[in-house]
Protein backbone atom coordinates (compact mmCIF):
# COMPACT_ATOMS: atom_id res chain seq x y z
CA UNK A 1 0.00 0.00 0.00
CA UNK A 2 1.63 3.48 -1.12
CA UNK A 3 1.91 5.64 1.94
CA UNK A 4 -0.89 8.11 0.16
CA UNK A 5 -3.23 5.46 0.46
CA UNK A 6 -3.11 5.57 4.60
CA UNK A 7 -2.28 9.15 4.44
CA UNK A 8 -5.82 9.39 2.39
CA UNK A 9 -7.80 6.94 4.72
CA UNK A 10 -6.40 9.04 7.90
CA UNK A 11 -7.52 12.27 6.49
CA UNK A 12 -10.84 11.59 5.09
CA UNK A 13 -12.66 9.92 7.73
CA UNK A 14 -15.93 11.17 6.95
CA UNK A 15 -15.79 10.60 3.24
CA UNK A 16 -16.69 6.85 1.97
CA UNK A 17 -14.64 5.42 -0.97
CA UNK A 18 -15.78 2.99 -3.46
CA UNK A 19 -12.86 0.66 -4.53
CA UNK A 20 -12.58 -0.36 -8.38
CA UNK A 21 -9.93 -1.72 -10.48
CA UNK A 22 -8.16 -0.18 -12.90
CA UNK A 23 -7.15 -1.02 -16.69
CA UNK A 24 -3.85 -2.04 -15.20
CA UNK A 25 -5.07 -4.14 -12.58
CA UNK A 26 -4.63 -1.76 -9.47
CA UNK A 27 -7.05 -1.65 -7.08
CA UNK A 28 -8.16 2.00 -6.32
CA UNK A 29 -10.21 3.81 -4.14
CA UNK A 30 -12.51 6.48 -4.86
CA UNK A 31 -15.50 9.23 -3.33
CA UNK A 32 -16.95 11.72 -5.34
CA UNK A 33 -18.69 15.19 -3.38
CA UNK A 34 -20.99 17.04 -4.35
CA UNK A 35 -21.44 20.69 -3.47
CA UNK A 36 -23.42 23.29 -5.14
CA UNK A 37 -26.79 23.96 -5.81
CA UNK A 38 -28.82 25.32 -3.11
CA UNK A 39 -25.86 25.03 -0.74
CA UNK A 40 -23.10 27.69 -2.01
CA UNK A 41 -23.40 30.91 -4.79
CA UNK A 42 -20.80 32.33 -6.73
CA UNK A 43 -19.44 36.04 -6.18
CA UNK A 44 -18.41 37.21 -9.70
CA UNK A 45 -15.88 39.97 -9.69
CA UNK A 46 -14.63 41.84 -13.47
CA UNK A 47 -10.81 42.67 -12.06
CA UNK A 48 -10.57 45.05 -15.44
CA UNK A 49 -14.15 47.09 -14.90
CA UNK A 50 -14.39 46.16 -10.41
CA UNK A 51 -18.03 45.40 -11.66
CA UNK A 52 -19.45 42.32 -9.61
CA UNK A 53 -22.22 39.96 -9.81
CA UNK A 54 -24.09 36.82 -7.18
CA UNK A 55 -24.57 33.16 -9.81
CA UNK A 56 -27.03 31.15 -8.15
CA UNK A 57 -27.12 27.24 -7.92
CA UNK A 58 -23.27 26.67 -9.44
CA UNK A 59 -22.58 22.76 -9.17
CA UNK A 60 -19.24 21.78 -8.28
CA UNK A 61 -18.21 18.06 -7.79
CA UNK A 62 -14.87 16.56 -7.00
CA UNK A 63 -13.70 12.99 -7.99
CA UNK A 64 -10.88 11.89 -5.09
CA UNK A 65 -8.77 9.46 -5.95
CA UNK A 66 -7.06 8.19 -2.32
CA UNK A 67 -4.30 5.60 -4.14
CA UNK A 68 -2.91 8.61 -6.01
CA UNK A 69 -3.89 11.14 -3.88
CA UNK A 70 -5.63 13.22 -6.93
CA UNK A 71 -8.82 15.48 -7.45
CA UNK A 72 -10.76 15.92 -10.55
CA UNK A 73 -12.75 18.66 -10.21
CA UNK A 74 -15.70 19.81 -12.51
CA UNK A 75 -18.66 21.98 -12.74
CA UNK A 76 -21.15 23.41 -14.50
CA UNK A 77 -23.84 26.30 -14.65
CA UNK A 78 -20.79 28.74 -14.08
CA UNK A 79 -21.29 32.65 -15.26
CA UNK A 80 -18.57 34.69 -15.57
CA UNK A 81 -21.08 37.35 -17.19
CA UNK A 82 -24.08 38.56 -16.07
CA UNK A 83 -26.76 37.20 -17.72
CA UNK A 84 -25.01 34.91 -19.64
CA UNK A 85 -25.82 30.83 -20.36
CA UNK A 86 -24.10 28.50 -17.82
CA UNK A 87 -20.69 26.77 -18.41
CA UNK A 88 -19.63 23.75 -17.98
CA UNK A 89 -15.82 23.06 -17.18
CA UNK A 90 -13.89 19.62 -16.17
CA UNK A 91 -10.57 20.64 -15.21
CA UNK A 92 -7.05 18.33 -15.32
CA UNK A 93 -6.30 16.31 -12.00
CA UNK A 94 -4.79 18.13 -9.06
CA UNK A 95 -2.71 16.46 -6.64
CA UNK A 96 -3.96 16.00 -2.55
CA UNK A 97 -2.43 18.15 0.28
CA UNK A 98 -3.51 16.66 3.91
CA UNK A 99 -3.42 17.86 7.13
CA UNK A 100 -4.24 14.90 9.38
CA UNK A 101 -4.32 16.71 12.99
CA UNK A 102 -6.85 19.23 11.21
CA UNK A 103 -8.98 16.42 9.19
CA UNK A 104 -8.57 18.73 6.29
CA UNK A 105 -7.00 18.26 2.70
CA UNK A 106 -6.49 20.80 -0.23
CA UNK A 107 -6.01 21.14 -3.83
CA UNK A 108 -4.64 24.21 -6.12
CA UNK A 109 -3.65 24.86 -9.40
CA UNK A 110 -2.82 27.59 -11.78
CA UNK A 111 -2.54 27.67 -15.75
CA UNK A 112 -5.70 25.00 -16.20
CA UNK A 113 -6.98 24.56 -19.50
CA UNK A 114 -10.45 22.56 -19.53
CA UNK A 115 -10.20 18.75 -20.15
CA UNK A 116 -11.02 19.08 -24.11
CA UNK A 117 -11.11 22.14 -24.77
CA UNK A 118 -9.92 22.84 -28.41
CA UNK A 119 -8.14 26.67 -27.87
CA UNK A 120 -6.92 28.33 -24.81
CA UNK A 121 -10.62 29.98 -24.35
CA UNK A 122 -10.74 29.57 -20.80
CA UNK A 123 -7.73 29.42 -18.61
CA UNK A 124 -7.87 29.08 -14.93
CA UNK A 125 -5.65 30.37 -12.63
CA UNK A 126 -5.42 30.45 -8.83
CA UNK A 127 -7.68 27.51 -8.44
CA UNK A 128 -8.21 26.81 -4.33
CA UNK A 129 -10.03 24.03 -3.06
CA UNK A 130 -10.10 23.34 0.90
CA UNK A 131 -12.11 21.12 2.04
CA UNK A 132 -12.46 20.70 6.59
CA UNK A 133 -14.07 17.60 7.65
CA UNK A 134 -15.78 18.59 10.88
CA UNK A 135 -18.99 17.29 13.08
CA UNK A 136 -20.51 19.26 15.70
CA UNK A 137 -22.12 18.33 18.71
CA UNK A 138 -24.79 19.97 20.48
CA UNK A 139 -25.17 20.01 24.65
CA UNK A 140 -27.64 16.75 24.10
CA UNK A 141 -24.92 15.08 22.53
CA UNK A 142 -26.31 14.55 19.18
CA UNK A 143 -23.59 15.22 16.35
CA UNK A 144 -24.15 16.89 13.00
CA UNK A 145 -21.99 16.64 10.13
CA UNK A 146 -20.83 20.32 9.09
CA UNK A 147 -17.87 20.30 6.62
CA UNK A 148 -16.20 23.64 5.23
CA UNK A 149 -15.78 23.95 1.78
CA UNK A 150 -13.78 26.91 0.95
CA UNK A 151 -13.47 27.45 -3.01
CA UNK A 152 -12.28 30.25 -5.51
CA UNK A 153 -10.75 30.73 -8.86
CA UNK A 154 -9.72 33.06 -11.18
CA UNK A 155 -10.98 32.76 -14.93
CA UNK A 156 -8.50 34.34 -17.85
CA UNK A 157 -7.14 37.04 -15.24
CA UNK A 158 -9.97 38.50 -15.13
CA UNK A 159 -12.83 36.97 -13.57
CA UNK A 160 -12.50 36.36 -10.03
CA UNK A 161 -14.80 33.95 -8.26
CA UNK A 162 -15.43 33.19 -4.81
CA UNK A 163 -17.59 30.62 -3.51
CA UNK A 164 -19.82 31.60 -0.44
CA UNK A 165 -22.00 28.76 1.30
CA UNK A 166 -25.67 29.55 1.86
CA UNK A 167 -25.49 28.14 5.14
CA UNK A 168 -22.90 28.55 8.08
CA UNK A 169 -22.54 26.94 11.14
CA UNK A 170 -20.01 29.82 13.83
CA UNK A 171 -18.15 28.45 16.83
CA UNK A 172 -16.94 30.27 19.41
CA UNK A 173 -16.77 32.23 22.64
CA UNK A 174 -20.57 34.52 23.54
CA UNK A 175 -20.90 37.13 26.25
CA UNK A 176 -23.77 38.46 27.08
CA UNK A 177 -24.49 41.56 29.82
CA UNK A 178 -27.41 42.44 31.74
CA UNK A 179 -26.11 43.43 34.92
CA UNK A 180 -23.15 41.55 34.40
CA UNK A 181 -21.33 39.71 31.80
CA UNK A 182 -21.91 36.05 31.09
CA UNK A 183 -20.01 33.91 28.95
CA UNK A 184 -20.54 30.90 27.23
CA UNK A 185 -18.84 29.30 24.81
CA UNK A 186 -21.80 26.46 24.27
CA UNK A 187 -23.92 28.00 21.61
CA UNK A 188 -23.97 27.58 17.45
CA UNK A 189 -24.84 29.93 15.66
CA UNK A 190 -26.25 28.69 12.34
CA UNK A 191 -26.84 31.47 9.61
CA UNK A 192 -28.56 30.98 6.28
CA UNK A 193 -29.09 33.26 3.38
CA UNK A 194 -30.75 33.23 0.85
CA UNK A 195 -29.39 34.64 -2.04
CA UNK A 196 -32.56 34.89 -4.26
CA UNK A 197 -35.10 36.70 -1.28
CA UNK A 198 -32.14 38.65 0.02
CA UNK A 199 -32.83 37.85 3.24
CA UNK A 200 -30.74 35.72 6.07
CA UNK A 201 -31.69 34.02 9.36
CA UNK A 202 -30.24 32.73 12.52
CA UNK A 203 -30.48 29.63 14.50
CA UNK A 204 -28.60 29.63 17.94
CA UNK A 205 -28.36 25.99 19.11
CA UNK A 206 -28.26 25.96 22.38
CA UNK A 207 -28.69 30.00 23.50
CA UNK A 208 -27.85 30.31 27.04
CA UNK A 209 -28.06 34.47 27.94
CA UNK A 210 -27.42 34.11 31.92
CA UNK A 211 -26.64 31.71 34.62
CA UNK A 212 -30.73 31.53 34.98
CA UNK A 213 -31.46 30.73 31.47
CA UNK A 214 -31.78 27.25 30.43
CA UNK A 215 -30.27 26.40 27.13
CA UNK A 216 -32.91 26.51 24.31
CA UNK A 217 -32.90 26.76 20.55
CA UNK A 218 -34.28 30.33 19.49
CA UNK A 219 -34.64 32.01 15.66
CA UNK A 220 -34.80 35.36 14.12
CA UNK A 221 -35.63 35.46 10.45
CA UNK A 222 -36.32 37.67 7.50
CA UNK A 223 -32.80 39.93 8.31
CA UNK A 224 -31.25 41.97 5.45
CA UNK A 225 -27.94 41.06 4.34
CA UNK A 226 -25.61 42.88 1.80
CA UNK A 227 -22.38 40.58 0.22
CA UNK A 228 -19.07 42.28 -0.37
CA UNK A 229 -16.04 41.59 -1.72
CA UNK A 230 -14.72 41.06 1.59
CA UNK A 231 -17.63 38.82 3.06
CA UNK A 232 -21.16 38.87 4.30
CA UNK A 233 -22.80 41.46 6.55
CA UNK A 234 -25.95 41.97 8.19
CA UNK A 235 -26.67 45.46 9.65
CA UNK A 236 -30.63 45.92 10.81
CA UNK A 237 -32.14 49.23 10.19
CA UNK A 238 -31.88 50.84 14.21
CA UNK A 239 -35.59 51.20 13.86
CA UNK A 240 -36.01 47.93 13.30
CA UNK A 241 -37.47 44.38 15.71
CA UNK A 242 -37.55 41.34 14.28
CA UNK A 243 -39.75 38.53 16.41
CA UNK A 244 -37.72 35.75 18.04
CA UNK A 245 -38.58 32.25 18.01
CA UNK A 246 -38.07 28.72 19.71
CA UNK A 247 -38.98 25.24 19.17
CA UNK A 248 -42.47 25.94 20.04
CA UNK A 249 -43.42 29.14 17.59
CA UNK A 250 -43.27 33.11 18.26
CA UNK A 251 -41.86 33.58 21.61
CA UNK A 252 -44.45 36.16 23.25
CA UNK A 253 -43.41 40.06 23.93
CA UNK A 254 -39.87 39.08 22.39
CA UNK A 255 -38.13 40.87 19.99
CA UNK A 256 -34.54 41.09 18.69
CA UNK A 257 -32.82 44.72 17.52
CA UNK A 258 -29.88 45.88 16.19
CA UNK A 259 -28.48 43.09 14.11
CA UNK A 260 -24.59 43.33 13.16
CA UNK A 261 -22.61 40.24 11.95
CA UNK A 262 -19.70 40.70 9.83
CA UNK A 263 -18.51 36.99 8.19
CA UNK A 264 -15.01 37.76 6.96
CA UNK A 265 -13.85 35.67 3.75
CA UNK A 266 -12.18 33.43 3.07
CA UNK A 267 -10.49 33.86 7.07
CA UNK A 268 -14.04 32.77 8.27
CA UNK A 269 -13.77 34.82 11.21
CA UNK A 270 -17.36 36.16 12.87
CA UNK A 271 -18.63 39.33 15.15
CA UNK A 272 -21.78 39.23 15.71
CA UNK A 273 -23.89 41.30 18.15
CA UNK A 274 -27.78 42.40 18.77
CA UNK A 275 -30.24 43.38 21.52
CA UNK A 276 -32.50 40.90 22.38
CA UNK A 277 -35.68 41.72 24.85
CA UNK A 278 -37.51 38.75 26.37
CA UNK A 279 -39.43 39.89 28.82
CA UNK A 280 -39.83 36.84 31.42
CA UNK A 281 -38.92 34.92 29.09
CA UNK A 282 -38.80 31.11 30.97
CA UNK A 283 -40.53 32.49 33.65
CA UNK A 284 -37.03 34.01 35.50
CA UNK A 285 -38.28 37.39 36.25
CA UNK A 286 -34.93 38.71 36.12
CA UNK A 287 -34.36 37.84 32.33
CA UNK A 288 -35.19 41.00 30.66
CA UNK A 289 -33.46 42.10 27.57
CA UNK A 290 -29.45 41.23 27.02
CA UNK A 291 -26.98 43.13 24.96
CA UNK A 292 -25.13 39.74 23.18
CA UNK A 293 -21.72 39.99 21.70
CA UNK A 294 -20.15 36.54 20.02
CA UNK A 295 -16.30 36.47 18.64
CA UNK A 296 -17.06 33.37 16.21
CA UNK A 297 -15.03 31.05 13.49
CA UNK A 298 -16.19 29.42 10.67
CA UNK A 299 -12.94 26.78 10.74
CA UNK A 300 -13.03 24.90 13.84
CA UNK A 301 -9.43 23.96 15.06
CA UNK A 302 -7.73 20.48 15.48
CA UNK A 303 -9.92 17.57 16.39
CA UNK A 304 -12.65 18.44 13.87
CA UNK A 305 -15.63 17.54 16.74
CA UNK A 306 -16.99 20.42 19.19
């Protein structure tokens, strides 16, 4: 067994492979993913005229190869043009870069010319792949698969492409202050957006405000959200409430104000704070309102598992 082989099955423990044989008789081992669609969009930059557009619903799939430790990537229903019919690419293989300790592997390349392609029409350059295998677990104990996919690319110098997920699930350290400061470092913060409505939402697994509060799922939907070259960014109007919820519906007399995250790409790094009021909420009659502050990551660190 080439040392690739074990290097692969270390590294990819949440991917399956399919074995096959080859024409020459060597056994090989192979997964294919899948990510696009609903799941990511495609920020369009021109680098010659800084005009910029959002492609819905690209498709991007990877064939891995663990024997040779090689990646085939292709995809299709790509615009580098607003407006403009989708393309479909399948680009030469690119060789597998692990980090074990991290569960996360990575592919690059520069100067690609599309598998059969008949003139240099489209060259890509800059081509990142990184792919984090990570599972999160809640306070119940019940673990959810959540890998990162970070992906961009550079068409002909001039069209520069980022791939944001529609979904993110943020890790790290929240403090909120009433009378004093709590912190806990216990809830996720799931944000969505949708890229056609314009609109975002957050799910916090596991909110916990104060010492009195018992942990609880809550969710504020319908925010505003602007992209930028830099990232994603929510900032609510300051006249604006937006209603929270839990498992159970509209939690009564609630409301939720001034909105700001700030999801930095491609470092991943979050801030996100807003004003929530919830009146008695779970019956403590000292849970009021809370002013809620969260440093957050979009990479979590070594053993891939909260």
């Amino acid at each position: 067994m080439k040392k690739s082989l074990l290097w692969a099955a270390l590294a990819l423990p949440a991917i399956a492979f399919t074995s096959c044989l080859s024409s020459d008789g060597e056994n090989r081992q192979e997964s294919t993913i899948n990510y696009g669609g609903a799941y990511c969009f495609n920020f369009v930059t021109d680098r010659q005229t800084g005009e910029w557009f959002i492609s819905t619903e690209p498709q991007y799939t990877f064939l891995l190869e663990a024997y040779s430790a090689k990646a085939t990537p292709s995809m299709s229903n790509i615009k580098l043009i607003d407006g403009q019919a989708g393309l479909s690419f399948k680009l030469p293989d690119l060789d597998i870069s692990f980090n074990t300790p991290n569960y996360s592997y990575t592919c690059a390349g520069s100067g690609l010319t599309p598998v059969n392609q008949t003139s240099n029409a489209y060259v890509f350059n800059n081509f990142s792949l990184k792919v984090i295998e990570r599972n999160i677990r809640n306070s119940a104990g019940a673990i959810r698969y959540s890998p990162v996919y970070d992906l961009s690319y550079t068409v002909n110098s001039r069209y520069q492409v980022t791939v944001f997920p529609t979904g993110y699930d943020l890790l790290g350290t929240t403090i909120a202050t009433t009378d004093v400061d709590y912190t806990d470092k216990g809830p996720i913060y799931t944000i969505t957006f949708d890229p056609e409505k314009k609109t975002a939402s957050i799910n916090i697994t596991d909110a916990r405000f104060a010492s009195e509060m018992t942990s609880t799922s809550l969710r504020i939907n319908n925010l505003p959200y602007t992209v930028t070259r830099g990232g994603l960014v929510i900032n609510t109007p300051e006249d604006a409430t937006y209603v929270i919820r839990d498992a159970a519906g509209e939690i009564k007399g609630s409301s939720i104000s001034d909105v700001k995250l700030n999801i930095s790409v491609p470092s991943g790094t979050t801030s996100l704070s807003f004003h929530a009021s919830m009146p008695d909420f779970q019956n403590v009659s000292k849970l009021k309102s809370f002013d809620v502050r969260a440093s957050l990551s979009y990479y979590y660190p070594s053993n891939g598992q909260q």
